[in-house]
GROMACS .gro file of C-alpha atoms in nm:
model
  231
    1UNK     CA    1   0.019   0.016  -0.021
    2UNK     CA    2   0.129   0.334  -0.069
    3UNK     CA    3   0.260   0.545   0.185
    4UNK     CA    4   0.060   0.836   0.353
    5UNK     CA    5   0.243   1.153   0.301
    6UNK     CA    6   0.130   1.429   0.555
    7UNK     CA    7   0.312   1.698   0.322
    8UNK     CA    8   0.109   1.650   0.049
    9UNK     CA    9  -0.143   1.870  -0.133
   10UNK     CA   10  -0.422   1.642   0.017
   11UNK     CA   11  -0.329   1.584   0.374
   12UNK     CA   12  -0.245   2.002   0.389
   13UNK     CA   13  -0.582   2.048   0.197
   14UNK     CA   14  -0.795   1.756   0.524
   15UNK     CA   15  -0.552   1.983   0.761
   16UNK     CA   16  -0.721   2.298   0.672
   17UNK     CA   17  -1.054   2.183   0.663
   18UNK     CA   18  -1.033   1.974   1.030
   19UNK     CA   19  -0.929   2.309   1.121
   20UNK     CA   20  -1.184   2.532   0.997
   21UNK     CA   21  -1.432   2.297   1.147
   22UNK     CA   22  -1.316   2.291   1.459
   23UNK     CA   23  -1.277   2.722   1.471
   24UNK     CA   24  -1.658   2.721   1.345
   25UNK     CA   25  -1.729   2.451   1.641
   26UNK     CA   26  -1.575   2.696   1.906
   27UNK     CA   27  -1.687   3.022   1.771
   28UNK     CA   28  -2.080   2.926   1.771
   29UNK     CA   29  -2.149   2.956   2.160
   30UNK     CA   30  -2.020   3.243   2.119
   31UNK     CA   31  -2.273   3.390   1.870
   32UNK     CA   32  -2.565   3.209   1.989
   33UNK     CA   33  -2.825   3.406   2.126
   34UNK     CA   34  -2.855   3.399   2.480
   35UNK     CA   35  -3.195   3.241   2.615
   36UNK     CA   36  -3.352   3.648   2.730
   37UNK     CA   37  -3.282   3.758   2.372
   38UNK     CA   38  -3.451   3.457   2.209
   39UNK     CA   39  -3.741   3.541   2.423
   40UNK     CA   40  -3.747   3.937   2.310
   41UNK     CA   41  -3.655   3.810   1.974
   42UNK     CA   42  -4.038   3.595   1.983
   43UNK     CA   43  -4.240   3.903   2.205
   44UNK     CA   44  -4.162   4.139   1.924
   45UNK     CA   45  -4.240   3.914   1.622
   46UNK     CA   46  -4.561   3.810   1.827
   47UNK     CA   47  -4.763   4.006   2.030
   48UNK     CA   48  -4.942   3.685   2.126
   49UNK     CA   49  -4.599   3.539   2.333
   50UNK     CA   50  -4.611   3.778   2.577
   51UNK     CA   51  -4.773   3.619   2.807
   52UNK     CA   52  -4.533   3.285   2.760
   53UNK     CA   53  -4.237   3.489   2.751
   54UNK     CA   54  -4.366   3.616   3.193
   55UNK     CA   55  -4.425   3.242   3.230
   56UNK     CA   56  -4.051   3.151   3.142
   57UNK     CA   57  -3.823   3.489   3.278
   58UNK     CA   58  -4.026   3.493   3.619
   59UNK     CA   59  -3.820   3.345   3.887
   60UNK     CA   60  -4.065   3.303   4.156
   61UNK     CA   61  -4.161   2.975   4.364
   62UNK     CA   62  -4.474   2.786   4.291
   63UNK     CA   63  -4.774   2.896   4.499
   64UNK     CA   64  -4.541   3.221   4.610
   65UNK     CA   65  -4.910   3.408   4.418
   66UNK     CA   66  -5.091   3.281   4.718
   67UNK     CA   67  -4.849   3.527   4.939
   68UNK     CA   68  -4.995   3.839   4.815
   69UNK     CA   69  -5.312   3.934   4.970
   70UNK     CA   70  -5.551   4.074   4.744
   71UNK     CA   71  -5.877   4.158   4.851
   72UNK     CA   72  -6.220   4.284   4.684
   73UNK     CA   73  -6.293   4.651   4.709
   74UNK     CA   74  -6.581   4.867   4.629
   75UNK     CA   75  -6.429   5.254   4.640
   76UNK     CA   76  -6.621   5.493   4.814
   77UNK     CA   77  -6.478   5.787   4.699
   78UNK     CA   78  -6.258   5.886   4.458
   79UNK     CA   79  -6.103   6.265   4.469
   80UNK     CA   80  -5.783   6.446   4.294
   81UNK     CA   81  -5.489   6.503   4.537
   82UNK     CA   82  -5.467   6.842   4.681
   83UNK     CA   83  -5.124   6.854   4.630
   84UNK     CA   84  -5.046   6.598   4.333
   85UNK     CA   85  -5.168   6.611   4.006
   86UNK     CA   86  -5.168   6.220   3.917
   87UNK     CA   87  -5.326   6.126   4.214
   88UNK     CA   88  -5.685   6.030   4.319
   89UNK     CA   89  -5.726   5.994   4.692
   90UNK     CA   90  -5.985   5.691   4.709
   91UNK     CA   91  -6.161   5.535   4.977
   92UNK     CA   92  -6.227   5.148   5.045
   93UNK     CA   93  -6.419   4.950   5.151
   94UNK     CA   94  -6.230   4.633   5.239
   95UNK     CA   95  -6.450   4.467   5.466
   96UNK     CA   96  -6.254   4.603   5.745
   97UNK     CA   97  -6.371   4.815   6.075
   98UNK     CA   98  -6.271   5.172   5.894
   99UNK     CA   99  -6.273   5.235   5.514
  100UNK     CA  100  -5.896   5.236   5.388
  101UNK     CA  101  -5.719   5.541   5.225
  102UNK     CA  102  -5.552   5.454   4.886
  103UNK     CA  103  -5.370   5.678   4.638
  104UNK     CA  104  -5.396   5.614   4.296
  105UNK     CA  105  -5.185   5.746   4.018
  106UNK     CA  106  -5.463   5.713   3.787
  107UNK     CA  107  -5.555   6.097   3.718
  108UNK     CA  108  -5.420   6.058   3.322
  109UNK     CA  109  -5.589   5.768   3.265
  110UNK     CA  110  -5.993   5.806   3.409
  111UNK     CA  111  -6.217   6.034   3.591
  112UNK     CA  112  -6.269   6.022   3.924
  113UNK     CA  113  -6.596   5.920   3.785
  114UNK     CA  114  -6.509   5.631   3.676
  115UNK     CA  115  -6.357   5.458   4.006
  116UNK     CA  116  -6.601   5.586   4.285
  117UNK     CA  117  -6.839   5.262   4.294
  118UNK     CA  118  -6.663   5.023   4.134
  119UNK     CA  119  -6.596   4.720   4.249
  120UNK     CA  120  -6.212   4.653   4.253
  121UNK     CA  121  -5.910   4.427   4.384
  122UNK     CA  122  -5.679   4.584   4.615
  123UNK     CA  123  -5.324   4.413   4.729
  124UNK     CA  124  -5.400   4.488   5.118
  125UNK     CA  125  -5.096   4.343   5.267
  126UNK     CA  126  -4.839   4.650   5.200
  127UNK     CA  127  -4.667   4.886   5.428
  128UNK     CA  128  -4.901   5.247   5.478
  129UNK     CA  129  -4.657   5.477   5.283
  130UNK     CA  130  -4.692   5.884   5.295
  131UNK     CA  131  -4.842   5.985   4.911
  132UNK     CA  132  -4.757   6.375   4.932
  133UNK     CA  133  -4.919   6.402   5.285
  134UNK     CA  134  -5.182   6.157   5.265
  135UNK     CA  135  -5.071   5.800   5.400
  136UNK     CA  136  -5.200   5.525   5.154
  137UNK     CA  137  -5.229   5.182   5.266
  138UNK     CA  138  -5.314   4.963   4.958
  139UNK     CA  139  -5.276   4.967   4.586
  140UNK     CA  140  -5.565   4.937   4.307
  141UNK     CA  141  -5.478   4.691   4.092
  142UNK     CA  142  -5.483   4.796   3.697
  143UNK     CA  143  -5.388   4.698   3.340
  144UNK     CA  144  -5.151   4.847   3.113
  145UNK     CA  145  -5.156   4.810   2.788
  146UNK     CA  146  -4.760   4.792   2.635
  147UNK     CA  147  -4.730   5.136   2.579
  148UNK     CA  148  -4.877   5.239   2.906
  149UNK     CA  149  -5.129   5.464   2.665
  150UNK     CA  150  -5.405   5.266   2.808
  151UNK     CA  151  -5.538   5.167   3.185
  152UNK     CA  152  -5.797   5.007   3.321
  153UNK     CA  153  -5.920   4.920   3.666
  154UNK     CA  154  -5.894   4.544   3.715
  155UNK     CA  155  -6.290   4.476   3.824
  156UNK     CA  156  -6.453   4.199   4.071
  157UNK     CA  157  -6.788   4.105   3.977
  158UNK     CA  158  -7.037   4.349   4.164
  159UNK     CA  159  -7.144   4.044   4.348
  160UNK     CA  160  -6.814   4.037   4.524
  161UNK     CA  161  -6.805   4.069   4.889
  162UNK     CA  162  -6.590   4.355   4.980
  163UNK     CA  163  -6.327   4.193   5.183
  164UNK     CA  164  -6.356   3.854   5.076
  165UNK     CA  165  -5.972   3.705   4.938
  166UNK     CA  166  -5.909   3.700   4.553
  167UNK     CA  167  -5.794   3.317   4.458
  168UNK     CA  168  -5.590   3.175   4.190
  169UNK     CA  169  -5.710   2.920   3.956
  170UNK     CA  170  -5.882   2.599   4.114
  171UNK     CA  171  -5.772   2.652   4.452
  172UNK     CA  172  -6.025   2.845   4.710
  173UNK     CA  173  -5.992   3.131   4.896
  174UNK     CA  174  -6.024   2.922   5.218
  175UNK     CA  175  -5.744   2.669   5.117
  176UNK     CA  176  -5.469   2.944   5.022
  177UNK     CA  177  -5.180   2.990   5.207
  178UNK     CA  178  -5.146   3.223   5.476
  179UNK     CA  179  -5.032   3.592   5.317
  180UNK     CA  180  -4.707   3.753   5.418
  181UNK     CA  181  -4.724   4.000   5.642
  182UNK     CA  182  -4.629   4.353   5.545
  183UNK     CA  183  -4.290   4.341   5.661
  184UNK     CA  184  -4.241   4.024   5.475
  185UNK     CA  185  -4.367   4.143   5.178
  186UNK     CA  186  -4.126   4.426   5.194
  187UNK     CA  187  -3.798   4.198   5.283
  188UNK     CA  188  -3.869   3.886   5.056
  189UNK     CA  189  -3.996   4.138   4.807
  190UNK     CA  190  -4.322   3.912   4.757
  191UNK     CA  191  -4.444   4.164   4.493
  192UNK     CA  192  -4.177   4.169   4.279
  193UNK     CA  193  -4.171   3.819   4.228
  194UNK     CA  194  -4.525   3.775   4.140
  195UNK     CA  195  -4.606   4.116   3.983
  196UNK     CA  196  -4.418   3.992   3.627
  197UNK     CA  197  -4.643   3.718   3.652
  198UNK     CA  198  -4.963   3.871   3.612
  199UNK     CA  199  -5.102   3.954   3.280
  200UNK     CA  200  -5.478   3.996   3.125
  201UNK     CA  201  -5.588   3.718   2.886
  202UNK     CA  202  -5.754   3.717   2.558
  203UNK     CA  203  -6.047   3.760   2.753
  204UNK     CA  204  -5.980   3.996   2.962
  205UNK     CA  205  -5.956   3.781   3.256
  206UNK     CA  206  -5.705   3.866   3.505
  207UNK     CA  207  -5.460   3.568   3.599
  208UNK     CA  208  -5.124   3.495   3.728
  209UNK     CA  209  -4.941   3.236   3.464
  210UNK     CA  210  -5.280   3.158   3.357
  211UNK     CA  211  -5.430   3.083   3.676
  212UNK     CA  212  -5.706   3.344   3.651
  213UNK     CA  213  -5.783   3.542   3.934
  214UNK     CA  214  -6.136   3.461   4.104
  215UNK     CA  215  -6.366   3.596   4.357
  216UNK     CA  216  -6.674   3.410   4.517
  217UNK     CA  217  -6.904   3.582   4.229
  218UNK     CA  218  -6.674   3.526   3.953
  219UNK     CA  219  -6.367   3.632   3.781
  220UNK     CA  220  -6.178   3.898   3.816
  221UNK     CA  221  -6.173   4.133   3.445
  222UNK     CA  222  -6.089   4.436   3.309
  223UNK     CA  223  -6.273   4.640   3.048
  224UNK     CA  224  -6.101   4.586   2.705
  225UNK     CA  225  -5.681   4.521   2.756
  226UNK     CA  226  -5.564   4.201   2.623
  227UNK     CA  227  -5.235   4.047   2.700
  228UNK     CA  228  -5.170   4.330   2.968
  229UNK     CA  229  -4.926   4.424   3.200
  230UNK     CA  230  -5.091   4.412   3.553
  231UNK     CA  231  -4.937   4.626   3.897
   0.00000   0.00000   0.00000
C-alpha cells in the first residue's frame, strides 16, 4: 500500500478543512443568542407570546402568588389629591372596621367617576406610605397595555363581597396559604416576584401564569386590554 504523505497537497487540504471545522465549532457558542434575547425576539415578532415570555422569565417559586393578599374592595369616594396632579385619593371598603385610604396615580387615564362605586381588587398587605402628605394603605390593581397609554382598573363582579380574598385558579380562597405580613412583603420582595407573572388573557381575565384571579362571584376582569401587564 502506498504510504500516506502528510506533506502532500491532499493532506494539507484535509488539515486546513479540519482546522476550519474546529474554529467554527469553537466560535459557535459565542454567537448563539441568549435565552433572554430569544424571548425578546419572539415577543417583538409575536405579541401573543408576551404571556408565554412572562411564564418563562419570572423566577418565582410555586405558590408564591398565594402570599400576596388580594382583597375585593368597593370604592366609596375618589377625589383628586390636593398636592399631586396625577393622584386620586380613594376611600375603599375592604371589609375592615374602617375604609382604607389609598392613593392611585390614575388621573391621566380615567376620571374620578370611572373609579367611584367600582368593585375593585386591592393589594392589601402593603405597608402604609406617605403620598404627598396623605397616608396610603394598599394599591388598586389595574391593567396596562404595552405602551402604558391605556390603563383600566381590574374589576371584580358586582356580587363579590368587599373584604373577601381573591384566589388563583382552582384553589379556593379558604385553602390558600397564609399571606405574608406587610413586613415580610417588603423584606422578601414578594410582590416583586409575583407582579411580572400577572397578565390579562385574550378574554381580558386577570391571571397569574394562566391561573385566573377568582372571587366567590366569578373571575376578575378588565374592560378591554388583552395581554396587558398588571400592577
